[in-house]
Amino acid sequence: MFPRLWIPLAITLGLLTAASARGAVVQGMVTSATGARLQGKIVAAYDTGGVLRGTAQTDAAGTYVLTLPNGGYRLLAYDPAGELATAFYGGAESFETTPVVQAADGAPLQASFTLARGGRITGSVAGGSTALAGAVVEAYNLSGTRRGFTVTNAAGEYSLVLPAGDYKVFAYDAAGVYAGEFHQNVRAFADASPLHVTPPEAMTVPFALERAARASGRVLDADTHAGLASMLVYAYTAEGSFAAMTTTDASGAFHFSLGPGQYRFVAADPARTYGPAFYAGGRSFAGADVVTLSAGQPRPDLNLHAERGAQIAGHVPPQLTVVAYNPDGTVHATAQAGANGAYVLVVAPGEYKLAAIDPSGGYAAQFFPRTADFLAAYVLALLGGQTLTGIDFDPPRAGRFTGTVRNFATGQALEGKTIVAYDASGTPVAQATSAADGTYTLAVAPGQYRLLAFDDTLQFATAYAGGAASYDTTVPLSVAADATVTADLAMRRGTRVNGTVLDADGLSLSGIDVFALDLAGNRVAAATTTAGAFSMVLLPGTYRFLAVDPAHRYFSKQYAGGATVTVGSFTPGPIAFLLDPVKRRRLVRH
């Protein structure tokens, strides 16, 4: 007889419990792009909170088995030798977009990976002239998701292995003493230039971080001045590129470590109780004060005052964006509809015009109620705490104009030029900005449109589709739903013409439209006055000038009684207008 093995009862129960809670099994294979099975690669499982819950190493056959507690996981595979790029389950481009798999007792979950040869980005991170150990370097896909990251060693050096593709690389000091930046000393993702990775080549990208400015303040209730917790605070560059985001603490306080530069600050309430708040009390991003920060500067007074908001709710086609415009046309707030088309938009008390916009260009923009014209849209007056429902949109499927804006003389692509589509009534209904390669896309409702391109920097004269010399002589272009029409525009360098518009008392007038007309009376260019001044760019020629008040406060007037002005290669003298007010008769009894 064999001796009996005695096991204490407590241990027996423990073994039985462990066996019954063995958990889920994930298994699969890791191969190369050529199909070769890869030994010694690591498969890792992270829970939905991003915590590592288990790893397994592939054997000589390239297979692995990973045992996990039941639950949801994101899976990835990587090469500890750093020769092959990390692969995310399902071919996802980033950890954040990796689908969550549900692992449970029963049949093993199959998950295989293909590791591609990587290219390497290496370099160093310094704070001033000092190497920064423990600095974080991240590579972002052009969609904005993070593809990979690493931490610098004691000498401030780093190495990132990435698959073939284009990336934007960001480095920051986890301690916040030095400001984070994208390569080439760029503050915002949108402004950074992509780096192209071609395996197995390597490139060197060094970072020299500047000392951070400490920007801080509080988000306060505009009425009670109480601090508001859990508010989101955004820092943007002055031009509107997202730079950083943080959340207020229990007292409403927030803190940023930002690089030297100019910024605008906005607060938003994820609980939808308060409307958006802009620094210094502006009603829009464009109206928010610009804050200039210098290296190492403390700026503790950036308080934002949020008003209790009004909620606007309704339905649009799925994933469209609903925009609340101030009456002056600046954007106050936006909200994106969900998969079912429902949206909730929160605004501060005030007056707004609403529009549904499709960032993908599948639908034409539509203002409420069902118009493409901003001027014809309803003005909605809203109070704090008010809820307005049933604000629905059904925009038509869009047609698209695409093309390239180029320098007429050199053929060079022109970036940052504004392209506008005008409908048959002469109303601007869509606007786009040319990309770095000069291309643009405009989404409009089916119909006929005149297209033009103008230059905000006032170097090039306005260009019209088809090479027309004026707005009035531009041939309208027709576009159907879901169709695409190509319309290229060529811009010529011109001469800047400046002028003023005053009233009879010598006061500066804003919002006056000034037109440059050719000798046939066609509109060649236009500008709108700000604080009584205007500027436009014209090609050499002879023109007449006309000032028109769209608000009908003042009579229209031709410059110098209709005299002509010759524009050559030099700027002519200022074009000055004095406008007479429209006198309205008072009704009296006879």
PDB file of C-alpha atoms in Angstrom, residues 252-495:
ATOM      1  CA  GLY A 252     -12.482  75.223  -9.295  1.00  0.00           C
ATOM      2  CA  ALA A 253      -8.732  75.726  -9.695  1.00  0.00           C
ATOM      3  CA  PHE A 254      -6.759  74.660 -12.759  1.00  0.00           C
ATOM      4  CA  HIS A 255      -3.081  74.672 -13.711  1.00  0.00           C
ATOM      5  CA  PHE A 256      -1.181  74.460 -17.010  1.00  0.00           C
ATOM      6  CA  SER A 257       2.509  74.167 -17.860  1.00  0.00           C
ATOM      7  CA  LEU A 258       2.717  75.819 -21.267  1.00  0.00           C
ATOM      8  CA  GLY A 259       5.502  76.891 -23.550  1.00  0.00           C
ATOM      9  CA  PRO A 260       6.135  80.539 -24.341  1.00  0.00           C
ATOM     10  CA  GLY A 261       3.555  81.893 -26.767  1.00  0.00           C
ATOM     11  CA  GLN A 262       0.066  83.310 -27.124  1.00  0.00           C
ATOM     12  CA  TYR A 263      -3.006  81.412 -25.933  1.00  0.00           C
ATOM     13  CA  ARG A 264      -6.763  81.604 -25.502  1.00  0.00           C
ATOM     14  CA  PHE A 265      -8.555  79.783 -22.671  1.00  0.00           C
ATOM     15  CA  VAL A 266     -12.009  78.195 -22.724  1.00  0.00           C
ATOM     16  CA  ALA A 267     -13.969  76.282 -20.040  1.00  0.00           C
ATOM     17  CA  ALA A 268     -16.697  73.712 -20.717  1.00  0.00           C
ATOM     18  CA  ASP A 269     -18.964  71.734 -18.408  1.00  0.00           C
ATOM     19  CA  PRO A 270     -19.206  67.997 -19.134  1.00  0.00           C
ATOM     20  CA  ALA A 271     -22.289  67.880 -16.864  1.00  0.00           C
ATOM     21  CA  ARG A 272     -24.021  70.406 -19.174  1.00  0.00           C
ATOM     22  CA  THR A 273     -25.114  72.694 -16.361  1.00  0.00           C
ATOM     23  CA  TYR A 274     -22.988  75.662 -17.428  1.00  0.00           C
ATOM     24  CA  GLY A 275     -22.438  77.174 -20.843  1.00  0.00           C
ATOM     25  CA  PRO A 276     -18.962  77.616 -22.324  1.00  0.00           C
ATOM     26  CA  ALA A 277     -16.854  80.336 -20.715  1.00  0.00           C
ATOM     27  CA  PHE A 278     -14.155  82.316 -22.530  1.00  0.00           C
ATOM     28  CA  TYR A 279     -11.373  84.177 -20.788  1.00  0.00           C
ATOM     29  CA  ALA A 280     -12.170  87.826 -20.111  1.00  0.00           C
ATOM     30  CA  GLY A 281     -15.862  87.313 -20.737  1.00  0.00           C
ATOM     31  CA  GLY A 282     -15.903  86.899 -24.502  1.00  0.00           C
ATOM     32  CA  ARG A 283     -18.919  85.316 -26.216  1.00  0.00           C
ATOM     33  CA  SER A 284     -16.794  83.321 -28.640  1.00  0.00           C
ATOM     34  CA  PHE A 285     -13.330  81.931 -29.155  1.00  0.00           C
ATOM     35  CA  ALA A 286     -12.581  84.775 -31.550  1.00  0.00           C
ATOM     36  CA  GLY A 287     -13.652  87.253 -28.870  1.00  0.00           C
ATOM     37  CA  ALA A 288     -11.603  85.720 -26.052  1.00  0.00           C
ATOM     38  CA  ASP A 289      -8.609  87.738 -24.888  1.00  0.00           C
ATOM     39  CA  VAL A 290      -5.214  86.517 -26.089  1.00  0.00           C
ATOM     40  CA  VAL A 291      -2.833  85.773 -23.208  1.00  0.00           C
ATOM     41  CA  THR A 292       0.894  86.096 -23.865  1.00  0.00           C
ATOM     42  CA  LEU A 293       3.101  83.815 -21.765  1.00  0.00           C
ATOM     43  CA  SER A 294       6.881  83.906 -21.454  1.00  0.00           C
ATOM     44  CA  ALA A 295       9.283  81.157 -20.350  1.00  0.00           C
ATOM     45  CA  GLY A 296       9.079  80.483 -16.616  1.00  0.00           C
ATOM     46  CA  GLN A 297       6.364  83.100 -16.098  1.00  0.00           C
ATOM     47  CA  PRO A 298       3.743  82.540 -13.380  1.00  0.00           C
ATOM     48  CA  ARG A 299       0.303  83.715 -14.518  1.00  0.00           C
ATOM     49  CA  PRO A 300      -2.144  82.906 -11.683  1.00  0.00           C
ATOM     50  CA  ASP A 301      -5.083  85.180 -12.595  1.00  0.00           C
ATOM     51  CA  LEU A 302      -6.724  83.405 -15.540  1.00  0.00           C
ATOM     52  CA  ASN A 303     -10.206  83.157 -14.035  1.00  0.00           C
ATOM     53  CA  LEU A 304     -13.148  82.153 -16.208  1.00  0.00           C
ATOM     54  CA  HIS A 305     -16.743  82.976 -15.258  1.00  0.00           C
ATOM     55  CA  ALA A 306     -19.344  80.452 -16.391  1.00  0.00           C
ATOM     56  CA  GLU A 307     -23.056  81.197 -16.591  1.00  0.00           C
ATOM     57  CA  ARG A 308     -25.752  78.606 -16.023  1.00  0.00           C
ATOM     58  CA  GLY A 309     -26.523  77.406 -19.492  1.00  0.00           C
ATOM     59  CA  ALA A 310     -29.518  76.689 -21.661  1.00  0.00           C
ATOM     60  CA  GLN A 311     -29.871  73.312 -23.321  1.00  0.00           C
ATOM     61  CA  ILE A 312     -30.867  72.895 -26.959  1.00  0.00           C
ATOM     62  CA  ALA A 313     -31.817  69.381 -28.079  1.00  0.00           C
ATOM     63  CA  GLY A 314     -32.960  67.738 -31.267  1.00  0.00           C
ATOM     64  CA  HIS A 315     -31.970  65.385 -34.069  1.00  0.00           C
ATOM     65  CA  VAL A 316     -29.702  65.587 -37.101  1.00  0.00           C
ATOM     66  CA  PRO A 317     -28.163  62.894 -39.327  1.00  0.00           C
ATOM     67  CA  PRO A 318     -25.731  60.786 -37.230  1.00  0.00           C
ATOM     68  CA  GLN A 319     -22.308  62.235 -36.378  1.00  0.00           C
ATOM     69  CA  LEU A 320     -23.089  65.740 -37.659  1.00  0.00           C
ATOM     70  CA  THR A 321     -22.008  68.781 -35.624  1.00  0.00           C
ATOM     71  CA  VAL A 322     -24.516  71.363 -34.404  1.00  0.00           C
ATOM     72  CA  VAL A 323     -23.102  74.874 -34.051  1.00  0.00           C
ATOM     73  CA  ALA A 324     -24.461  77.847 -32.096  1.00  0.00           C
ATOM     74  CA  TYR A 325     -23.398  81.112 -33.749  1.00  0.00           C
ATOM     75  CA  ASN A 326     -23.533  84.515 -32.128  1.00  0.00           C
ATOM     76  CA  PRO A 327     -25.481  87.067 -34.217  1.00  0.00           C
ATOM     77  CA  ASP A 328     -22.156  88.452 -35.483  1.00  0.00           C
ATOM     78  CA  GLY A 329     -21.304  85.066 -37.019  1.00  0.00           C
ATOM     79  CA  THR A 330     -18.693  83.950 -34.481  1.00  0.00           C
ATOM     80  CA  VAL A 331     -18.962  80.450 -33.006  1.00  0.00           C
ATOM     81  CA  HIS A 332     -20.163  80.187 -29.408  1.00  0.00           C
ATOM     82  CA  ALA A 333     -20.549  76.411 -28.870  1.00  0.00           C
ATOM     83  CA  THR A 334     -20.689  73.089 -30.719  1.00  0.00           C
ATOM     84  CA  ALA A 335     -22.013  69.580 -30.059  1.00  0.00           C
ATOM     85  CA  GLN A 336     -21.702  66.359 -32.031  1.00  0.00           C
ATOM     86  CA  ALA A 337     -24.688  64.088 -32.568  1.00  0.00           C
ATOM     87  CA  GLY A 338     -24.448  60.430 -31.639  1.00  0.00           C
ATOM     88  CA  ALA A 339     -25.067  57.363 -33.745  1.00  0.00           C
ATOM     89  CA  ASN A 340     -28.831  57.879 -33.371  1.00  0.00           C
ATOM     90  CA  GLY A 341     -28.629  61.520 -34.474  1.00  0.00           C
ATOM     91  CA  ALA A 342     -29.586  62.955 -31.075  1.00  0.00           C
ATOM     92  CA  TYR A 343     -27.663  65.971 -29.812  1.00  0.00           C
ATOM     93  CA  VAL A 344     -27.645  68.273 -26.783  1.00  0.00           C
ATOM     94  CA  LEU A 345     -25.999  71.682 -27.115  1.00  0.00           C
ATOM     95  CA  VAL A 346     -25.339  73.867 -24.065  1.00  0.00           C
ATOM     96  CA  VAL A 347     -24.981  77.626 -24.466  1.00  0.00           C
ATOM     97  CA  ALA A 348     -24.650  80.589 -22.147  1.00  0.00           C
ATOM     98  CA  PRO A 349     -27.748  82.837 -21.941  1.00  0.00           C
ATOM     99  CA  GLY A 350     -28.006  84.925 -25.088  1.00  0.00           C
ATOM    100  CA  GLU A 351     -29.116  85.013 -28.719  1.00  0.00           C
ATOM    101  CA  TYR A 352     -27.956  82.447 -31.270  1.00  0.00           C
ATOM    102  CA  LYS A 353     -28.391  81.085 -34.760  1.00  0.00           C
ATOM    103  CA  LEU A 354     -28.032  77.314 -35.130  1.00  0.00           C
ATOM    104  CA  ALA A 355     -26.600  75.238 -37.954  1.00  0.00           C
ATOM    105  CA  ALA A 356     -25.930  71.572 -38.674  1.00  0.00           C
ATOM    106  CA  ILE A 357     -22.491  71.002 -40.205  1.00  0.00           C
ATOM    107  CA  ASP A 358     -21.068  67.775 -41.609  1.00  0.00           C
ATOM    108  CA  PRO A 359     -17.260  67.702 -41.169  1.00  0.00           C
ATOM    109  CA  SER A 360     -17.052  64.810 -43.637  1.00  0.00           C
ATOM    110  CA  GLY A 361     -18.809  66.816 -46.354  1.00  0.00           C
ATOM    111  CA  GLY A 362     -21.592  64.290 -46.965  1.00  0.00           C
ATOM    112  CA  TYR A 363     -24.328  66.797 -46.140  1.00  0.00           C
ATOM    113  CA  ALA A 364     -24.639  70.478 -46.959  1.00  0.00           C
ATOM    114  CA  ALA A 365     -24.690  72.959 -44.074  1.00  0.00           C
ATOM    115  CA  GLN A 366     -28.185  73.882 -42.917  1.00  0.00           C
ATOM    116  CA  PHE A 367     -29.302  76.682 -40.605  1.00  0.00           C
ATOM    117  CA  PHE A 368     -32.423  76.503 -38.485  1.00  0.00           C
ATOM    118  CA  PRO A 369     -35.077  76.359 -39.780  1.00  0.00           C
ATOM    119  CA  ARG A 370     -34.055  74.633 -43.017  1.00  0.00           C
ATOM    120  CA  THR A 371     -32.129  77.377 -44.790  1.00  0.00           C
ATOM    121  CA  ALA A 372     -28.600  77.591 -46.208  1.00  0.00           C
ATOM    122  CA  ASP A 373     -28.456  81.330 -45.464  1.00  0.00           C
ATOM    123  CA  PHE A 374     -27.045  82.588 -42.166  1.00  0.00           C
ATOM    124  CA  LEU A 375     -28.939  85.874 -42.558  1.00  0.00           C
ATOM    125  CA  ALA A 376     -32.262  84.037 -42.998  1.00  0.00           C
ATOM    126  CA  ALA A 377     -31.767  81.819 -39.935  1.00  0.00           C
ATOM    127  CA  TYR A 378     -33.952  82.336 -36.859  1.00  0.00           C
ATOM    128  CA  VAL A 379     -32.475  84.086 -33.851  1.00  0.00           C
ATOM    129  CA  LEU A 380     -33.148  82.034 -30.713  1.00  0.00           C
ATOM    130  CA  ALA A 381     -33.141  83.977 -27.419  1.00  0.00           C
ATOM    131  CA  LEU A 382     -32.311  81.667 -24.490  1.00  0.00           C
ATOM    132  CA  LEU A 383     -32.228  82.067 -20.710  1.00  0.00           C
ATOM    133  CA  GLY A 384     -30.088  80.270 -18.166  1.00  0.00           C
ATOM    134  CA  GLY A 385     -31.649  76.962 -17.119  1.00  0.00           C
ATOM    135  CA  GLN A 386     -33.975  76.891 -20.137  1.00  0.00           C
ATOM    136  CA  THR A 387     -34.398  73.717 -22.202  1.00  0.00           C
ATOM    137  CA  LEU A 388     -35.395  73.983 -25.866  1.00  0.00           C
ATOM    138  CA  THR A 389     -36.284  70.730 -27.627  1.00  0.00           C
ATOM    139  CA  GLY A 390     -37.329  69.739 -31.106  1.00  0.00           C
ATOM    140  CA  ILE A 391     -34.648  71.758 -32.891  1.00  0.00           C
ATOM    141  CA  ASP A 392     -34.220  69.282 -35.732  1.00  0.00           C
ATOM    142  CA  PHE A 393     -32.295  69.465 -39.000  1.00  0.00           C
ATOM    143  CA  ASP A 394     -32.637  67.524 -42.258  1.00  0.00           C
ATOM    144  CA  PRO A 395     -29.835  68.885 -44.453  1.00  0.00           C
ATOM    145  CA  PRO A 396     -29.690  67.760 -48.094  1.00  0.00           C
ATOM    146  CA  ARG A 397     -26.990  65.493 -49.379  1.00  0.00           C
ATOM    147  CA  ALA A 398     -24.104  67.650 -50.532  1.00  0.00           C
ATOM    148  CA  GLY A 399     -22.370  68.138 -53.819  1.00  0.00           C
ATOM    149  CA  ARG A 400     -18.685  69.003 -53.628  1.00  0.00           C
ATOM    150  CA  PHE A 401     -16.374  71.448 -55.291  1.00  0.00           C
ATOM    151  CA  THR A 402     -12.720  70.499 -55.151  1.00  0.00           C
ATOM    152  CA  GLY A 403      -9.633  71.944 -56.707  1.00  0.00           C
ATOM    153  CA  THR A 404      -6.308  73.626 -56.152  1.00  0.00           C
ATOM    154  CA  VAL A 405      -5.403  77.245 -55.483  1.00  0.00           C
ATOM    155  CA  ARG A 406      -2.138  78.236 -57.170  1.00  0.00           C
ATOM    156  CA  ASN A 407       0.056  81.213 -57.909  1.00  0.00           C
ATOM    157  CA  PHE A 408      -0.800  82.200 -61.509  1.00  0.00           C
ATOM    158  CA  ALA A 409       2.772  83.261 -62.294  1.00  0.00           C
ATOM    159  CA  THR A 410       4.697  80.326 -60.781  1.00  0.00           C
ATOM    160  CA  GLY A 411       2.168  77.505 -60.477  1.00  0.00           C
ATOM    161  CA  GLN A 412       3.092  77.130 -56.801  1.00  0.00           C
ATOM    162  CA  ALA A 413       0.367  75.785 -54.515  1.00  0.00           C
ATOM    163  CA  LEU A 414      -1.002  78.439 -52.153  1.00  0.00           C
ATOM    164  CA  GLU A 415      -1.832  77.489 -48.587  1.00  0.00           C
ATOM    165  CA  GLY A 416      -4.254  79.344 -46.316  1.00  0.00           C
ATOM    166  CA  LYS A 417      -6.340  81.011 -49.019  1.00  0.00           C
ATOM    167  CA  THR A 418     -10.101  81.294 -48.441  1.00  0.00           C
ATOM    168  CA  ILE A 419     -12.472  79.791 -51.025  1.00  0.00           C
ATOM    169  CA  VAL A 420     -16.141  80.848 -50.922  1.00  0.00           C
ATOM    170  CA  ALA A 421     -19.214  79.577 -52.783  1.00  0.00           C
ATOM    171  CA  TYR A 422     -22.027  82.080 -53.471  1.00  0.00           C
ATOM    172  CA  ASP A 423     -25.538  80.917 -54.380  1.00  0.00           C
ATOM    173  CA  ALA A 424     -27.745  82.418 -57.111  1.00  0.00           C
ATOM    174  CA  SER A 425     -28.875  85.254 -54.787  1.00  0.00           C
ATOM    175  CA  GLY A 426     -25.274  86.263 -54.076  1.00  0.00           C
ATOM    176  CA  THR A 427     -25.303  84.828 -50.542  1.00  0.00           C
ATOM    177  CA  PRO A 428     -22.119  83.095 -49.337  1.00  0.00           C
ATOM    178  CA  VAL A 429     -23.149  79.562 -48.312  1.00  0.00           C
ATOM    179  CA  ALA A 430     -19.875  77.661 -47.856  1.00  0.00           C
ATOM    180  CA  GLN A 431     -16.250  78.446 -47.114  1.00  0.00           C
ATOM    181  CA  ALA A 432     -12.996  76.475 -47.009  1.00  0.00           C
ATOM    182  CA  THR A 433      -9.277  77.122 -46.559  1.00  0.00           C
ATOM    183  CA  SER A 434      -6.666  75.719 -48.918  1.00  0.00           C
ATOM    184  CA  ALA A 435      -4.307  73.106 -47.467  1.00  0.00           C
ATOM    185  CA  ALA A 436      -0.512  73.043 -47.658  1.00  0.00           C
ATOM    186  CA  ASP A 437      -0.728  71.520 -51.147  1.00  0.00           C
ATOM    187  CA  GLY A 438      -3.237  74.181 -52.231  1.00  0.00           C
ATOM    188  CA  THR A 439      -6.204  71.811 -52.323  1.00  0.00           C
ATOM    189  CA  TYR A 440      -9.661  72.555 -50.946  1.00  0.00           C
ATOM    190  CA  THR A 441     -13.112  70.956 -50.706  1.00  0.00           C
ATOM    191  CA  LEU A 442     -16.453  72.776 -50.419  1.00  0.00           C
ATOM    192  CA  ALA A 443     -19.689  70.931 -49.567  1.00  0.00           C
ATOM    193  CA  VAL A 444     -22.877  72.637 -50.796  1.00  0.00           C
ATOM    194  CA  ALA A 445     -26.515  71.812 -51.460  1.00  0.00           C
ATOM    195  CA  PRO A 446     -27.237  70.853 -55.085  1.00  0.00           C
ATOM    196  CA  GLY A 447     -27.468  73.993 -57.214  1.00  0.00           C
ATOM    197  CA  GLN A 448     -25.480  76.661 -59.052  1.00  0.00           C
ATOM    198  CA  TYR A 449     -22.654  78.627 -57.451  1.00  0.00           C
ATOM    199  CA  ARG A 450     -20.014  81.240 -58.176  1.00  0.00           C
ATOM    200  CA  LEU A 451     -16.622  80.428 -56.646  1.00  0.00           C
ATOM    201  CA  LEU A 452     -13.864  82.805 -55.657  1.00  0.00           C
ATOM    202  CA  ALA A 453     -10.646  82.747 -53.630  1.00  0.00           C
ATOM    203  CA  PHE A 454      -9.278  85.626 -51.592  1.00  0.00           C
ATOM    204  CA  ASP A 455      -6.167  86.227 -49.539  1.00  0.00           C
ATOM    205  CA  ASP A 456      -6.467  87.399 -45.926  1.00  0.00           C
ATOM    206  CA  THR A 457      -2.787  88.350 -45.943  1.00  0.00           C
ATOM    207  CA  LEU A 458      -3.479  90.861 -48.753  1.00  0.00           C
ATOM    208  CA  GLN A 459      -0.739  89.715 -51.108  1.00  0.00           C
ATOM    209  CA  PHE A 460      -2.914  88.281 -53.890  1.00  0.00           C
ATOM    210  CA  ALA A 461      -5.920  89.741 -55.661  1.00  0.00           C
ATOM    211  CA  THR A 462      -9.249  87.916 -55.492  1.00  0.00           C
ATOM    212  CA  ALA A 463      -9.467  85.087 -58.048  1.00  0.00           C
ATOM    213  CA  TYR A 464     -12.681  83.850 -59.678  1.00  0.00           C
ATOM    214  CA  ALA A 465     -13.448  80.379 -61.028  1.00  0.00           C
ATOM    215  CA  GLY A 466     -12.837  79.981 -64.736  1.00  0.00           C
ATOM    216  CA  GLY A 467     -10.382  82.871 -64.753  1.00  0.00           C
ATOM    217  CA  ALA A 468     -13.162  85.506 -64.714  1.00  0.00           C
ATOM    218  CA  ALA A 469     -12.123  89.085 -63.989  1.00  0.00           C
ATOM    219  CA  SER A 470     -15.010  89.880 -61.629  1.00  0.00           C
ATOM    220  CA  TYR A 471     -17.748  88.343 -59.546  1.00  0.00           C
ATOM    221  CA  ASP A 472     -20.464  89.374 -61.979  1.00  0.00           C
ATOM    222  CA  THR A 473     -18.755  87.840 -65.022  1.00  0.00           C
ATOM    223  CA  THR A 474     -18.027  84.518 -63.264  1.00  0.00           C
ATOM    224  CA  VAL A 475     -19.966  81.671 -64.881  1.00  0.00           C
ATOM    225  CA  PRO A 476     -22.011  79.775 -62.224  1.00  0.00           C
ATOM    226  CA  LEU A 477     -21.029  76.133 -61.766  1.00  0.00           C
ATOM    227  CA  SER A 478     -23.691  73.445 -61.270  1.00  0.00           C
ATOM    228  CA  VAL A 479     -23.275  70.567 -58.834  1.00  0.00           C
ATOM    229  CA  ALA A 480     -25.609  67.662 -58.031  1.00  0.00           C
ATOM    230  CA  ALA A 481     -26.039  65.715 -54.794  1.00  0.00           C
ATOM    231  CA  ASP A 482     -23.115  63.360 -54.094  1.00  0.00           C
ATOM    232  CA  ALA A 483     -21.322  64.662 -57.215  1.00  0.00           C
ATOM    233  CA  THR A 484     -17.890  66.297 -57.310  1.00  0.00           C
ATOM    234  CA  VAL A 485     -16.946  69.209 -59.580  1.00  0.00           C
ATOM    235  CA  THR A 486     -13.341  70.329 -60.006  1.00  0.00           C
ATOM    236  CA  ALA A 487     -12.703  74.082 -59.988  1.00  0.00           C
ATOM    237  CA  ASP A 488      -9.107  75.325 -59.811  1.00  0.00           C
ATOM    238  CA  LEU A 489      -8.312  78.936 -59.007  1.00  0.00           C
ATOM    239  CA  ALA A 490      -5.212  80.918 -59.974  1.00  0.00           C
ATOM    240  CA  MET A 491      -4.271  83.972 -57.922  1.00  0.00           C
ATOM    241  CA  ARG A 492      -2.139  86.896 -59.072  1.00  0.00           C
ATOM    242  CA  ARG A 493      -0.106  89.219 -56.883  1.00  0.00           C
ATOM    243  CA  GLY A 494      -1.612  92.680 -56.763  1.00  0.00           C
ATOM    244  CA  THR A 495      -1.405  96.119 -55.192  1.00  0.00           C
TER     245      THR A 495
END
